[in-house]
Coordinates of C-alpha atoms in Angstrom, one line a residue:
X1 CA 45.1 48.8 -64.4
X2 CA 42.1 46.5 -65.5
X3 CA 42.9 43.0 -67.2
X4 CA 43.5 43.5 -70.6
X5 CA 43.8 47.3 -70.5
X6 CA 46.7 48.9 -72.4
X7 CA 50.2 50.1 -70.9
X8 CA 52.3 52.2 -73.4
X9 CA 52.7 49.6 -76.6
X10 CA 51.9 46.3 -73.9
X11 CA 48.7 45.3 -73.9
X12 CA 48.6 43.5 -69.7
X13 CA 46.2 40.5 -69.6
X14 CA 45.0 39.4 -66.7
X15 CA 46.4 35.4 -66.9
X16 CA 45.4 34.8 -63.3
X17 CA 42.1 35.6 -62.1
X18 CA 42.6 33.1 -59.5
X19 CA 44.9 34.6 -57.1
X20 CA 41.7 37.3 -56.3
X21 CA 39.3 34.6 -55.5
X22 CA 38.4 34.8 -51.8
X23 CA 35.9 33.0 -49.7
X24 CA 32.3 34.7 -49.3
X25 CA 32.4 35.2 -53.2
X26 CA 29.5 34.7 -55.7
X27 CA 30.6 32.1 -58.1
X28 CA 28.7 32.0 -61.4
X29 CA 28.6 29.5 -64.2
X30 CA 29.4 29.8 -67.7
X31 CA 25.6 30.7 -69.1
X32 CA 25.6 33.0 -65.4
X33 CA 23.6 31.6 -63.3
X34 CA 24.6 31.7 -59.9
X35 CA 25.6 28.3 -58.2
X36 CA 27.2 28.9 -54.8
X37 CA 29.8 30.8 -53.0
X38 CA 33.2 30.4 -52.6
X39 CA 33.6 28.5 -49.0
X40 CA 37.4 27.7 -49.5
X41 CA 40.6 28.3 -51.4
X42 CA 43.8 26.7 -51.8
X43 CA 46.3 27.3 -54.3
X44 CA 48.1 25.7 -56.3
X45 CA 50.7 23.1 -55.2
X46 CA 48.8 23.3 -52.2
X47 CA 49.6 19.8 -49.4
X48 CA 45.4 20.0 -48.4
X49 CA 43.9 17.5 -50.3
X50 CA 40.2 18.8 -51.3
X51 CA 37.2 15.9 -50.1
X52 CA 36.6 14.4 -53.6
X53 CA 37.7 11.2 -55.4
X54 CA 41.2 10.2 -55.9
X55 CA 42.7 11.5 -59.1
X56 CA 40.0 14.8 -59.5
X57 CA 41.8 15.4 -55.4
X58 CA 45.4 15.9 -57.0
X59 CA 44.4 17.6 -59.9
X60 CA 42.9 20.1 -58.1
X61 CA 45.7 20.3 -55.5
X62 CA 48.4 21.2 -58.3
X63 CA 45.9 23.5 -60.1
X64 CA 44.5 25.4 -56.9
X65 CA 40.9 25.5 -56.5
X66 CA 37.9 26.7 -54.8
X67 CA 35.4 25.0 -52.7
X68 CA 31.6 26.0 -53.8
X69 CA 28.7 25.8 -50.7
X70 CA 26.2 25.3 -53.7
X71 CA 22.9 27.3 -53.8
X72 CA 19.1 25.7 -54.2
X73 CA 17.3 22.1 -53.1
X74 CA 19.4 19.4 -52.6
X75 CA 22.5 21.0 -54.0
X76 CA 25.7 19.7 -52.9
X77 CA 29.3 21.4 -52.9
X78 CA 31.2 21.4 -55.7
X79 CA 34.9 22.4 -56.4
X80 CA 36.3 23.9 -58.8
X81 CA 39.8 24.2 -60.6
X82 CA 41.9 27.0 -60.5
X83 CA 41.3 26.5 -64.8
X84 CA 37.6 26.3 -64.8
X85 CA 37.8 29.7 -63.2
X86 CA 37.5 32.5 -66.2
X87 CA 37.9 35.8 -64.6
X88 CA 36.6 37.8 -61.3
X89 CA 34.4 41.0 -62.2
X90 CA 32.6 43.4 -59.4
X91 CA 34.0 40.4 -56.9
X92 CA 31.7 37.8 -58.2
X93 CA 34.1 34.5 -59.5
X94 CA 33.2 33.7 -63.4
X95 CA 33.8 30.0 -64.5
X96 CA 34.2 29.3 -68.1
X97 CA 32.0 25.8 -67.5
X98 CA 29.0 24.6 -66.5
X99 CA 27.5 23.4 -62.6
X100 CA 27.7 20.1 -64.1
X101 CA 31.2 19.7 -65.2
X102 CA 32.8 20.8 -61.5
X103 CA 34.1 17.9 -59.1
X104 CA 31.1 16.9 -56.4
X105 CA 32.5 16.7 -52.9
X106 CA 32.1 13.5 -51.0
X107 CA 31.0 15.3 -47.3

């Protein structure tokens, strides 16, 4: 059944597009340009910490989130949270923000 799609009286959303995030995936900002591909993913409550700054490294542990290999000159990877992550259509992962607002990695 697709997200949001109708079953008897219950309308089923879709509250967890993150569980079909997998690695190879396009990942596309909010205004759709594309900005990488997924590299990693890690759920939430995962135990790996991600290779960012300390504070934005937990968050991201208890929320899950995805490591971006970022497309285009100079771009760096980026990760981001299993709530920055809006939906996944035709296997291409949808954030609800922009490039700018996702956690840098350090290496």
């Amino acid at each position: 059944m697709q997200p949001g799609a109708s079953a008897g009286d219950e309308i089923v959303i879709d509250t967890q597009p993150f569980l079909r995030v997998g690695v190879g995936m396009p990942v596309v900002d909010e205004a759709g340009e594309q900005i990488g591909v997924v590299a990693a993913v890690q759920g939430p409550g995962t135990d790996i910490r991600p290779d960012t700054i300390a504070g934005i490294a937990e968050h991201l542990m208890g929320t899950g989130y995805a490591r971006i290999d970022g497309t285009g000159f100079l771009s760096n990877d980026v990760y981001a949270a299993g709530n920055q992550i809006s939906g996944v259509t035709d296997d291409v992962v949808e954030l609800h923000v922009g490039r700018e607002e996702l956690h840098r990695a350090t290496s």
